[in-house]
Amino acid sequence: MRPLQAVEHLPADSDNETLDDLIDLEIEALDEESKEEEAKKKEEKRMKPHVIRRNVEDYLEQKALERRLRDVFDVDYLLD
């Protein structure tokens, strides 16, 4: 049961300290939830090692292909 839900079950003559304590607990619970959500978002944003490795491999393959194509279709033969 969340703290503010507990307030609904308090007797009408309960003191303000109890209510203040429950409100503080609710605020702390919301803060913890927001911190957990932020941590999850940061974890999702961080690139995983296998994705980075795959991106590097793709980049290297693309550069190798460009070199081979440059060798095959060398522009110098047009100048001869």
XYZ file of C-alpha atoms in Angstrom:
80
model
C 0.000 0.000 0.000
C 1.388 3.386 -0.947
C 1.672 5.993 1.820
C -1.069 8.289 0.532
C -3.405 5.326 0.241
C -2.671 4.677 3.891
C -3.932 8.184 4.704
C -7.397 7.196 3.558
C -7.472 4.487 6.219
C -6.421 6.747 9.096
C -9.011 7.727 11.674
C -10.395 11.253 11.377
C -8.788 12.360 14.645
C -5.196 11.383 13.655
C -2.510 13.978 14.230
C -0.763 16.090 11.607
C 2.614 14.486 12.299
C 1.332 11.153 11.041
C 0.009 12.797 7.900
C 3.267 14.695 7.362
C 5.260 11.495 7.789
C 3.095 9.702 5.243
C 3.396 12.564 2.764
C 7.182 12.536 3.201
C 7.192 8.796 2.555
C 5.130 9.330 -0.604
C 7.560 11.975 -1.853
C 10.503 9.661 -1.172
C 8.752 6.829 -3.023
C 8.147 9.070 -6.037
C 11.782 10.215 -5.975
C 12.975 6.610 -5.943
C 10.670 5.747 -8.855
C 11.957 8.672 -10.901
C 15.575 7.716 -10.141
C 14.893 4.153 -11.274
C 13.294 5.408 -14.505
C 16.284 7.677 -15.191
C 18.681 4.782 -14.602
C 16.725 2.614 -17.050
C 16.791 5.370 -19.679
C 20.547 5.806 -19.272
C 21.036 2.058 -19.604
C 18.962 1.997 -22.793
C 20.868 4.930 -24.297
C 24.266 3.403 -23.649
C 25.481 1.512 -26.699
C 26.164 -2.126 -26.064
C 29.606 -3.523 -26.916
C 28.354 -5.904 -29.601
C 26.599 -3.023 -31.383
C 29.751 -0.902 -31.304
C 31.820 -3.811 -32.612
C 29.348 -4.420 -35.435
C 29.384 -0.726 -36.378
C 33.193 -0.712 -36.486
C 33.248 -3.879 -38.594
C 30.714 -2.385 -41.016
C 32.765 0.806 -41.279
C 35.967 -1.123 -41.973
C 34.230 -3.262 -44.612
C 32.876 -0.137 -46.301
C 36.333 1.476 -46.383
C 37.887 -1.719 -47.800
C 35.217 -1.848 -50.505
C 35.857 1.800 -51.371
C 39.590 1.077 -51.726
C 38.942 -1.925 -53.995
C 36.534 0.046 -56.146
C 38.991 2.920 -56.346
C 41.651 0.469 -57.516
C 39.336 -1.045 -60.135
C 37.872 2.201 -61.375
C 41.015 4.275 -61.131
C 40.500 7.751 -62.519
C 44.099 7.973 -63.750
C 43.361 5.907 -66.880
C 41.217 8.753 -68.193
C 44.239 11.052 -68.144
C 46.373 8.702 -70.329
